[in-house]
CSV table of C-alpha atoms (C1' of nucleotides) in Angstrom, one decimal:
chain,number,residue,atom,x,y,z
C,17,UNK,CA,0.0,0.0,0.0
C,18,UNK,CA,1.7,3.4,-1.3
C,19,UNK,CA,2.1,5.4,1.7
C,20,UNK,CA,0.2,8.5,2.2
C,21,UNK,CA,0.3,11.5,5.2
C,22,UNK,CA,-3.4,12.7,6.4
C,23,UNK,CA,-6.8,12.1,5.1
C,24,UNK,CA,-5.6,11.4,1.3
C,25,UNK,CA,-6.7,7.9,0.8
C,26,UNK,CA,-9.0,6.1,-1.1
C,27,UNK,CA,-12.2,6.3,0.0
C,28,UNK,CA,-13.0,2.7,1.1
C,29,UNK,CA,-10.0,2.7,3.4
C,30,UNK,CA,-11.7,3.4,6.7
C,31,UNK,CA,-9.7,6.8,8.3
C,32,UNK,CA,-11.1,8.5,10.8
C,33,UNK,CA,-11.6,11.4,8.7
C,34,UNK,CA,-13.6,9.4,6.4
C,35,UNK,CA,-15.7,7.8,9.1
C,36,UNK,CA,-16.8,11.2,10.2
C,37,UNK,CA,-18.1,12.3,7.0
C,38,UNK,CA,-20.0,8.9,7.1
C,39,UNK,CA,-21.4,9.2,10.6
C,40,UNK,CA,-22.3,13.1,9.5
C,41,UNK,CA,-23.9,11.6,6.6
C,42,UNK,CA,-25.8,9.2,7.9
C,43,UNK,CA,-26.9,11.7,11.4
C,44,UNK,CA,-28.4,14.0,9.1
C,45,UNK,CA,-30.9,11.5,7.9
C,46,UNK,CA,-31.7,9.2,10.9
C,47,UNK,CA,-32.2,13.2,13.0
C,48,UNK,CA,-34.6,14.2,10.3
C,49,UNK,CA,-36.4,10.9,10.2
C,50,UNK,CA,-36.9,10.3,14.1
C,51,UNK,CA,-35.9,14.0,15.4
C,52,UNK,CA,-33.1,15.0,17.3
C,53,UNK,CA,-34.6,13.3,21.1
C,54,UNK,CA,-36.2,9.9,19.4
C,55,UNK,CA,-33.2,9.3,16.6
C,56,UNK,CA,-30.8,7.0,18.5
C,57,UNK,CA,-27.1,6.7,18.2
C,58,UNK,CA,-27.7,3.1,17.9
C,59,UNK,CA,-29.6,4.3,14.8
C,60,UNK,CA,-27.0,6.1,13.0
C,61,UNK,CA,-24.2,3.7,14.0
C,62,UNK,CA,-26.4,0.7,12.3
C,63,UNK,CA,-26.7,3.0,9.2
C,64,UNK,CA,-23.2,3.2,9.1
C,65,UNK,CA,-22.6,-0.1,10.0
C,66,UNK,CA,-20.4,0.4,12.6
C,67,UNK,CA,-20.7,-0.1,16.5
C,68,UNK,CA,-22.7,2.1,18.3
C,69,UNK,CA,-20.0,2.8,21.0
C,70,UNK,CA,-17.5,4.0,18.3
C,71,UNK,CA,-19.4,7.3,17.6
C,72,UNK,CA,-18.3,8.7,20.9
C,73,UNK,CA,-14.8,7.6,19.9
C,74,UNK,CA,-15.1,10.8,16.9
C,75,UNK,CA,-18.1,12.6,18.4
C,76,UNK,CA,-17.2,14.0,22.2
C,77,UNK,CA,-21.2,13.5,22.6
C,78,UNK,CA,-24.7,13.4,20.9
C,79,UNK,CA,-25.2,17.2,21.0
C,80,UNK,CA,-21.7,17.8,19.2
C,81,UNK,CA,-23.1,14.7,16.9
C,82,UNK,CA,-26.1,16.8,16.3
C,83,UNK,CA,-24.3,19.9,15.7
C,84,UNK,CA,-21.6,18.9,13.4
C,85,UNK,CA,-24.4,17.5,11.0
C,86,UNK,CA,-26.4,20.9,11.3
C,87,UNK,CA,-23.4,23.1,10.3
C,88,UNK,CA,-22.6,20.4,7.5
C,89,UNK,CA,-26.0,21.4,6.5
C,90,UNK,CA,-25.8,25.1,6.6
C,91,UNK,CA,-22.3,24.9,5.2
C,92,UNK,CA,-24.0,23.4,2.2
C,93,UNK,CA,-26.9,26.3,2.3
C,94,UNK,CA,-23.9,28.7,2.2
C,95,UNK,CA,-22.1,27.0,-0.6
C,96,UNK,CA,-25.0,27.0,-2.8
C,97,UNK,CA,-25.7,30.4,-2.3
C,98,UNK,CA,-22.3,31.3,-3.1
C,99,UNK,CA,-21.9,29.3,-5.9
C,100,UNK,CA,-24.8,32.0,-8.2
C,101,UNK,CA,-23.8,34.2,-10.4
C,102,UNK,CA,-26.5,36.1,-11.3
C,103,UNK,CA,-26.9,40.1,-11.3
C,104,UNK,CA,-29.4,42.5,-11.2
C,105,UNK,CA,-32.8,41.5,-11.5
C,106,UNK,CA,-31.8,38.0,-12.3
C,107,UNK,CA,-29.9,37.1,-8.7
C,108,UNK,CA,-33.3,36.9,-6.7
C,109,UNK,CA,-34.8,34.3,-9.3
C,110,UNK,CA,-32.0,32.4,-9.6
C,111,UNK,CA,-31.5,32.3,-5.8
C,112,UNK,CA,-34.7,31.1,-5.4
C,113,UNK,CA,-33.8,28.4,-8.4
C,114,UNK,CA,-30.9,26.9,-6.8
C,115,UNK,CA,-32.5,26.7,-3.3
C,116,UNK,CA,-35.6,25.1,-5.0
C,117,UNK,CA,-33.1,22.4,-6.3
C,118,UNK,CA,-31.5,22.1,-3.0
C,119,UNK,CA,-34.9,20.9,-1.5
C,120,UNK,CA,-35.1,18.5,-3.5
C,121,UNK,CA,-31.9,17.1,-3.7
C,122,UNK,CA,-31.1,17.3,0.3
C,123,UNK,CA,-34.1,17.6,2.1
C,124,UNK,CA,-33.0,15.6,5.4
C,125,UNK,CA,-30.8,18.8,5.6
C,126,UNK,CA,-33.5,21.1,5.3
C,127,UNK,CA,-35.4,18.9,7.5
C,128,UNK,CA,-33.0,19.4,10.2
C,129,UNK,CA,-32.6,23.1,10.1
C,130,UNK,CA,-36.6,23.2,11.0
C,131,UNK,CA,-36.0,20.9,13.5
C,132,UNK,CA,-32.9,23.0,15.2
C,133,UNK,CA,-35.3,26.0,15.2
C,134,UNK,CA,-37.3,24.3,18.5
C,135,UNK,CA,-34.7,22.3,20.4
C,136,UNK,CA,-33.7,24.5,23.6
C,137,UNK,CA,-30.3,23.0,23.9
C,138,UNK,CA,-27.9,25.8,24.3
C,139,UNK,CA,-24.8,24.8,22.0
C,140,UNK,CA,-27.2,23.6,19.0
C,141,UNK,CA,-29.2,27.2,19.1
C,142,UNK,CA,-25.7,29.0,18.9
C,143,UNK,CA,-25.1,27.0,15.9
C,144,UNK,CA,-28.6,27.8,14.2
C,145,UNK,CA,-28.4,31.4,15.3
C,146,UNK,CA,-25.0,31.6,13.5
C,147,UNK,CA,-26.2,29.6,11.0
C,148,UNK,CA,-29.2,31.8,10.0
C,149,UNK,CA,-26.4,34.8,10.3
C,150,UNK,CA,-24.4,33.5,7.6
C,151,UNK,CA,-27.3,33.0,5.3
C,152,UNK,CA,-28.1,36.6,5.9
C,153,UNK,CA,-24.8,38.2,5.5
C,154,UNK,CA,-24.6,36.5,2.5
C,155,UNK,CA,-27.5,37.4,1.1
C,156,UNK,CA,-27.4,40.9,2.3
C,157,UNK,CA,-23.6,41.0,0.4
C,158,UNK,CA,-24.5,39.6,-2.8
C,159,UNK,CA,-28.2,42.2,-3.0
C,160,UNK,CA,-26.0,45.2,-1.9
C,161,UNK,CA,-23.4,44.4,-4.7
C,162,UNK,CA,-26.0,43.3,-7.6
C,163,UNK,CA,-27.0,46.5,-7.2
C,164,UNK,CA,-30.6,45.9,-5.9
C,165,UNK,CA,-32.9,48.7,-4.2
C,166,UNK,CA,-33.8,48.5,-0.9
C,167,UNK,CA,-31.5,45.0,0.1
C,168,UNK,CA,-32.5,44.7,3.7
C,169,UNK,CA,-36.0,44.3,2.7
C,170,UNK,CA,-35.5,42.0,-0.2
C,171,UNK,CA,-33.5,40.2,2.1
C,172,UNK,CA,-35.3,39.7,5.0
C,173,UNK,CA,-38.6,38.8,2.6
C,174,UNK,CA,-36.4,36.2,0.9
C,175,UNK,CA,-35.5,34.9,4.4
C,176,UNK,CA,-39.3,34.9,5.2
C,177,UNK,CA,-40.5,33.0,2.1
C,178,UNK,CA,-37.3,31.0,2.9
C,179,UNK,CA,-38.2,29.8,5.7
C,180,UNK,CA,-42.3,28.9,5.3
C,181,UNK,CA,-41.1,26.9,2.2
C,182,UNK,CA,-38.6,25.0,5.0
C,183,UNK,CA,-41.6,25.0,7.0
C,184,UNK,CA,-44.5,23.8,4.3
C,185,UNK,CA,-41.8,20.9,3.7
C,186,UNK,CA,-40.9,19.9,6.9
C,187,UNK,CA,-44.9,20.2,8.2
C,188,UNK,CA,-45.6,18.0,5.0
C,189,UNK,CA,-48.3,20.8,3.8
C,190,UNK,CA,-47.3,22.3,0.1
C,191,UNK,CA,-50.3,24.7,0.1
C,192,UNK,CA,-48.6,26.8,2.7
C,193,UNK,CA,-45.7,27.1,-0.2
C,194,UNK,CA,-45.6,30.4,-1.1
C,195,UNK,CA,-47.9,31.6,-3.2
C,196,UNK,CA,-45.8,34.3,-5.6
C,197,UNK,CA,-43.2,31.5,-6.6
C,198,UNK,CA,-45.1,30.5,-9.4
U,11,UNK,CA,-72.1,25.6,48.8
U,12,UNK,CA,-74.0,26.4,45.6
U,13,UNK,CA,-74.5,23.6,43.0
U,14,UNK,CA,-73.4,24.3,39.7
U,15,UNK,CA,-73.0,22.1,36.8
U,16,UNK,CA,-70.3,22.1,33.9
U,17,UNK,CA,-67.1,24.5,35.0
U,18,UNK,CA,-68.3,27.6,36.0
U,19,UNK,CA,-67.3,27.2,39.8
U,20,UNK,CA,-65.3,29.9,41.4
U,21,UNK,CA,-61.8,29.8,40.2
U,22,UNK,CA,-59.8,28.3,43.5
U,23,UNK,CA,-62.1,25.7,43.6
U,24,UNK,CA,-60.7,22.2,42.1
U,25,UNK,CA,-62.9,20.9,39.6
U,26,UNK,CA,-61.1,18.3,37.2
U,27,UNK,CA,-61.7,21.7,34.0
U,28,UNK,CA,-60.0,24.0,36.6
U,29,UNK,CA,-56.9,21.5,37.1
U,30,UNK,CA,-57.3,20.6,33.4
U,31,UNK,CA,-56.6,24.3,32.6
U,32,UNK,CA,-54.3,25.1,35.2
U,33,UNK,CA,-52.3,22.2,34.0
U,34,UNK,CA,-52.2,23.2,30.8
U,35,UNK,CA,-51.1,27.0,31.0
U,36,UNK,CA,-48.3,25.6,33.7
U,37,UNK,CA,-47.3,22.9,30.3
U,38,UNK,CA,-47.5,25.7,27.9
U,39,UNK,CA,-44.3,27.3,29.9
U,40,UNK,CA,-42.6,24.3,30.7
U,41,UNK,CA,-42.8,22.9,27.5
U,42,UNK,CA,-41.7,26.5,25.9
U,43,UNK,CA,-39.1,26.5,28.5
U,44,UNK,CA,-37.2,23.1,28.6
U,45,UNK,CA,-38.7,21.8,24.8
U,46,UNK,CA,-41.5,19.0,24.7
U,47,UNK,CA,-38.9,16.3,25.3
U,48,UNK,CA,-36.5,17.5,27.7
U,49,UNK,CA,-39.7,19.1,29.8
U,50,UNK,CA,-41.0,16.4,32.3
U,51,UNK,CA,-44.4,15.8,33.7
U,52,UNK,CA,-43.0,16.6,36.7
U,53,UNK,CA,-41.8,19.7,36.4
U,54,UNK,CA,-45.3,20.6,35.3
U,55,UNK,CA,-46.7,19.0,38.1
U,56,UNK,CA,-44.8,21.2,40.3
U,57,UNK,CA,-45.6,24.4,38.7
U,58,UNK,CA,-49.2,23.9,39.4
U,59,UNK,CA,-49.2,22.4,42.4
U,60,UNK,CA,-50.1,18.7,42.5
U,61,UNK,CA,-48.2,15.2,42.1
U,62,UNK,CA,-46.7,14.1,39.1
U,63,UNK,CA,-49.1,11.4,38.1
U,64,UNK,CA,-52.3,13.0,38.6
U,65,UNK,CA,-51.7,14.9,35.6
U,66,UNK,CA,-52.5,11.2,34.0
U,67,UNK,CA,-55.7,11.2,35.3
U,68,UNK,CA,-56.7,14.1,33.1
U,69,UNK,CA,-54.6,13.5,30.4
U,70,UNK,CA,-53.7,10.4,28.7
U,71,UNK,CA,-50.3,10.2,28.0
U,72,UNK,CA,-47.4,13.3,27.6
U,73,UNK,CA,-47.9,13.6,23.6
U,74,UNK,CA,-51.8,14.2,24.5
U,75,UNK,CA,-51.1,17.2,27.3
U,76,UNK,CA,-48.6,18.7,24.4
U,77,UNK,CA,-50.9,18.5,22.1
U,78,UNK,CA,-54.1,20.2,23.9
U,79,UNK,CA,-51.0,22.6,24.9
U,80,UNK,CA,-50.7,23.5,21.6
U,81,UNK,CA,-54.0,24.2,20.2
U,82,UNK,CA,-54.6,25.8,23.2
U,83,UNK,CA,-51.9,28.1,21.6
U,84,UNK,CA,-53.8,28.3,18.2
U,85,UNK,CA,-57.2,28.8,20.1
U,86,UNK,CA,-55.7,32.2,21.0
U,87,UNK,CA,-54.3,33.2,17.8
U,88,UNK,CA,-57.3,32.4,15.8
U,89,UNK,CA,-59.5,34.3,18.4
U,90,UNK,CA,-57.0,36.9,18.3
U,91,UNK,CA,-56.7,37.8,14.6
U,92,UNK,CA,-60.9,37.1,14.3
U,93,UNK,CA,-61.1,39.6,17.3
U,94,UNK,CA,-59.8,42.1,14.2
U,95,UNK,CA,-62.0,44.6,13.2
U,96,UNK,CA,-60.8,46.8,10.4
U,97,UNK,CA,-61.3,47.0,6.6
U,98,UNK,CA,-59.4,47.0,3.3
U,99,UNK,CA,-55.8,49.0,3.9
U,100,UNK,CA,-56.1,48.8,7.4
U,101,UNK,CA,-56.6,45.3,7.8
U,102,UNK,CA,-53.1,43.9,7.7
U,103,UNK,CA,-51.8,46.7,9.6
U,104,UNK,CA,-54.1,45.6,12.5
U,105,UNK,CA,-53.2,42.0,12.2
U,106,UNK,CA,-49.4,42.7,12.1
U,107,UNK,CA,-50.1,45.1,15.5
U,108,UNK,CA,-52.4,42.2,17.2
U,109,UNK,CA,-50.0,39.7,16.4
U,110,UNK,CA,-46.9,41.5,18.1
U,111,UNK,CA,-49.4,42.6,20.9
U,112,UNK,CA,-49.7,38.7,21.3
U,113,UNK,CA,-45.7,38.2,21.1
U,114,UNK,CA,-45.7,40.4,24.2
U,115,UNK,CA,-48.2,38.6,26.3
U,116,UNK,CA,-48.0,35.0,25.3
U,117,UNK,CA,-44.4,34.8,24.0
U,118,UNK,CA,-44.9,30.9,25.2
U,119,UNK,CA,-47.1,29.9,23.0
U,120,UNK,CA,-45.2,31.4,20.1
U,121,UNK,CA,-42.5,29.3,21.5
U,122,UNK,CA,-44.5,26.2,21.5
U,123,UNK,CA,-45.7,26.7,18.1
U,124,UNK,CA,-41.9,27.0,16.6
U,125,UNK,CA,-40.7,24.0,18.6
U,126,UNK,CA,-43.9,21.8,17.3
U,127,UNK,CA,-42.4,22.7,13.7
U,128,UNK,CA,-39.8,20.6,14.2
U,129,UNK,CA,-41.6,17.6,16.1
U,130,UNK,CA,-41.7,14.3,14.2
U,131,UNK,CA,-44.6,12.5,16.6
U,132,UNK,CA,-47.2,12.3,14.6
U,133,UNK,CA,-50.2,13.4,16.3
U,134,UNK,CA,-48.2,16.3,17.3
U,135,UNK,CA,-47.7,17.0,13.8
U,136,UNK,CA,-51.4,16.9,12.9
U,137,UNK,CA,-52.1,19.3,15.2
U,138,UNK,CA,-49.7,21.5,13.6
U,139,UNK,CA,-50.9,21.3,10.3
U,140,UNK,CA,-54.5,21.7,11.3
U,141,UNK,CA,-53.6,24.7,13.4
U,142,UNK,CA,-51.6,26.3,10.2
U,143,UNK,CA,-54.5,25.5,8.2
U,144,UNK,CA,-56.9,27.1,10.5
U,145,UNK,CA,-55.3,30.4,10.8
U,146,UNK,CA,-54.4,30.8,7.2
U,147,UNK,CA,-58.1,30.3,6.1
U,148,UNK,CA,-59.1,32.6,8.3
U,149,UNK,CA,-57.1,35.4,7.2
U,150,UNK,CA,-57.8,34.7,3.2
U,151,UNK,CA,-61.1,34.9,4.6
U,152,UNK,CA,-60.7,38.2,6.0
U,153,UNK,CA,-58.6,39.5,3.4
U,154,UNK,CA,-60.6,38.0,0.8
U,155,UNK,CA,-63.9,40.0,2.5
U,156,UNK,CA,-61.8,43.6,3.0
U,157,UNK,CA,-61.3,43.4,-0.7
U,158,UNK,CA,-57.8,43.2,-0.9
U,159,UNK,CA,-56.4,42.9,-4.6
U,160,UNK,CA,-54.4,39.0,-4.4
U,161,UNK,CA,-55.5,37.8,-1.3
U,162,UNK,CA,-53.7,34.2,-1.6
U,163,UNK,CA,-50.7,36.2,-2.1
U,164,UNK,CA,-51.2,38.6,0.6
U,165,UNK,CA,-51.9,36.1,3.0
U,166,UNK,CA,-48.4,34.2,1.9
U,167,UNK,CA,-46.3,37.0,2.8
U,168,UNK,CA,-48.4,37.7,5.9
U,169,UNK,CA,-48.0,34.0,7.2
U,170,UNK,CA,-43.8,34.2,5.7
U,171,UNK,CA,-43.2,37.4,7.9
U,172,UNK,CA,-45.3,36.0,10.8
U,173,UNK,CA,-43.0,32.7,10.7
U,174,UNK,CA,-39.9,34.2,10.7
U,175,UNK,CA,-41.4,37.0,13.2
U,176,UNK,CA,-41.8,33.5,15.1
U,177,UNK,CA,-38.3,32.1,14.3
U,178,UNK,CA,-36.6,35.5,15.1
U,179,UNK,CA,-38.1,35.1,18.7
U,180,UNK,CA,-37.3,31.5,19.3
U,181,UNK,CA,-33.5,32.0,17.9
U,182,UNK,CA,-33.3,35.3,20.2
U,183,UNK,CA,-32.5,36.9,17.0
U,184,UNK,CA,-34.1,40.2,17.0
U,185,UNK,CA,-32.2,41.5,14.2
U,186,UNK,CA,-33.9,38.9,12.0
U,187,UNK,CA,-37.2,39.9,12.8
U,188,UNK,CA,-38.9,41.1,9.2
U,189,UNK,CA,-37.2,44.2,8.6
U,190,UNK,CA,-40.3,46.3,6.8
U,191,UNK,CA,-41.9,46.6,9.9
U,192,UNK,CA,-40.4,49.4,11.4
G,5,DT,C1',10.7,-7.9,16.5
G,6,DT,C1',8.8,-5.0,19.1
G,7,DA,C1',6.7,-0.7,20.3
G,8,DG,C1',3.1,2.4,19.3
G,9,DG,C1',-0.7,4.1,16.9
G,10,DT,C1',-5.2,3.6,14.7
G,11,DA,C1',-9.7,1.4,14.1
G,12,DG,C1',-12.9,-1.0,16.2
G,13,DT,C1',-16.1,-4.1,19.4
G,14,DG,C1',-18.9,-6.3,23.4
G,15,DA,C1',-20.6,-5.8,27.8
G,16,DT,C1',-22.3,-2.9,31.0
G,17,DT,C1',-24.3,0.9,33.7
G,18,DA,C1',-26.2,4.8,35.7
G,19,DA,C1',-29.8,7.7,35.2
G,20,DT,C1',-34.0,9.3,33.7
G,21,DC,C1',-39.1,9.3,33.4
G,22,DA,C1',-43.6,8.1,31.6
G,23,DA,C1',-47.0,5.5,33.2
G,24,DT,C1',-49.6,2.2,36.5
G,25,DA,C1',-51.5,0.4,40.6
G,26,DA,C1',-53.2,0.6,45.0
G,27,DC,C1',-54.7,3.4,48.4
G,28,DA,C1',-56.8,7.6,51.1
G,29,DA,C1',-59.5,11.6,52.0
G,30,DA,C1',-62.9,14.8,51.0
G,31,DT,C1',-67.3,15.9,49.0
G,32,DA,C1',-71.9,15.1,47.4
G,33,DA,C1',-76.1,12.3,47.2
G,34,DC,C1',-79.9,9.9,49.0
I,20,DG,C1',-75.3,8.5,58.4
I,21,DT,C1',-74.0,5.6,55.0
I,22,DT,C1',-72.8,5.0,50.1
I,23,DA,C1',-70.8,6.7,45.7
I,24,DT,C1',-68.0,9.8,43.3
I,25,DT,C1',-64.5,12.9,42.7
I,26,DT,C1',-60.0,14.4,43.8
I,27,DG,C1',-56.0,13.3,44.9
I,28,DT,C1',-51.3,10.8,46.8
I,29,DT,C1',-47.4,7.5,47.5
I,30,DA,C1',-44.8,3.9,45.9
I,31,DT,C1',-43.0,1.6,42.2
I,32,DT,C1',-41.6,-0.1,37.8
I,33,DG,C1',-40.4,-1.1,33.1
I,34,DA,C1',-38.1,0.6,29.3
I,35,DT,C1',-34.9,3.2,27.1
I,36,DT,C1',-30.4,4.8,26.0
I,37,DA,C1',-26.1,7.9,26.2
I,38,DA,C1',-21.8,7.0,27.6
I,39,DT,C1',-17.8,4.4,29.6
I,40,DC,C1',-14.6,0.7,30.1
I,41,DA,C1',-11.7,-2.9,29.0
I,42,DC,C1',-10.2,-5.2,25.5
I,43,DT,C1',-8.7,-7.0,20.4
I,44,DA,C1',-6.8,-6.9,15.7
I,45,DC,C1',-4.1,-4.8,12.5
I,46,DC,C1',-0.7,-2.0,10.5
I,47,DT,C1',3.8,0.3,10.2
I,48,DA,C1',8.2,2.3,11.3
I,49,DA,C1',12.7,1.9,13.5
DNA sequence: TTAGGTAGTGATTAATCAATAACAAATAAC
DNA sequence: GTTATTTGTTATTGATTAATCACTACCTAA
């Protein structure tokens, strides 16, 4: 076997570093599923198909389980949105294009970002608030620089559709969609 | 002492509908409080006064006392926004000024209705969806009869701005809070 | 060849809590 | 004044599950 320093190997080989990603990637979907309280870390581990036990050997705990997998998710909200190149008039709808897409093509994550908005836990809100402070920045960057009116405003209404099409998804209910998307 | 039938005793007396409701408005805070799954029956209990498993005389199980909790919550809301009286341009300014009178009085059961978002039980989430339902065909109703141009659409970005009006609260985000407003 | 690191498991436990059962006291009814 | 009903309590348990511990197998570098 050719040797090789850090997390460089092929993807089968079972590194830590690889594990992780696979534990994240399974957590996202068992919390969605079963919520953060009733998913079990017996649950993920299965999905994995590793032993339960060995999660606490890369996570220090459940919570830091469950917050790793939420800032994979908003890192991925943030990438998206980084990702458009659109000016002027045509950044709102393609925003709104690319986020469409990314409901449909990673809704456990979206899932799990409704689902962070209730839980009390103290770590796992600092993560959502800063979370939904990234999303905004960015937002709030790329309106001021396309050159759009009132950016704030346009902002904070994209935020607000945002989120009722997060919640119309993760309450199973795509009436309360909003409406002006069509 | 005078007999009287149904619940209208005086108010310190214990009639199973006093404890019913004095239970409930102690669960609305604890549940805002702690989150439905971290909050115990106990704590509950305490808050009002009585021993832990008498609340399971009046209700069934914990998912049932959440859930009476929470439409409790939509109870006021619907009565609050119905309570409007105010016609075509004036309408939704009303709303908006009931709503954040509400924020200020019953912040709890704003909380409740954020963290039931997230909730995968399924009776819990029912209630949720019934309780969106109800409130957002009562204001097409009432936007619909002030003779408001788009109503459905109207009634989108009034239920969009409300959630994240919601969301900003729960997250302790005030800066997130709908920014036309002000 | 041995010393050390990485990857992983089986067994167990300590704590928590919803829910039940069995009992008691007060109140109302006849 | 005795019976029935409502209102409540104490004691207990059954189930769940995060987290720890002690241990093994394997690889690799000197």
């Amino acid at each position: 076997m050719t040797k090789l320093s850090g997390g460089a190997r092929t993807k089968d080989e079972a590194t830590s570093v690889n594990r992780r990603e696979q534990i994240l990637e399974a957590a996202v979907v068992v919390f969605a599923e079963h919520g953060y309280f009733k998913a079990t870390t017996a649950q993920v581990a299965e999905k994995v198909g590793i032993s339960q036990p060995y999660i606490f050997k890369l996570f220090k705990n459940k919570e830091e389980l469950f917050v790793a997998a939420l800032d994979r998710a908003f890192d991925r909200t943030i990438r998206t949105f980084t990702e458009v190149k659109a000016s002027g008039e045509e950044l709102l709808r393609e925003s709104i294009r690319v986020y469409e897409q990314m409901m449909e093509t990673h809704p456990s994550e979206i899932i799990l970002q409704v689902q962070a908005l209730g839980i009390r836990d103290e770590a796992i809100r600092r993560s959502m608030q800063t979370g939904m402070h990234r999303v905004t920045s960015l937002m709030e960057s790329k309106f001021t620089a396309a050159g759009i009116a009132h950016p704030e405003v346009e902002v904070s209404t994209f935020m607000a559709n945002g989120m009722l099409c997060h919640i119309a998804m993760a309450l199973e209910m795509p009436n309360l969609k909003p409406k002006h998307l069509e």
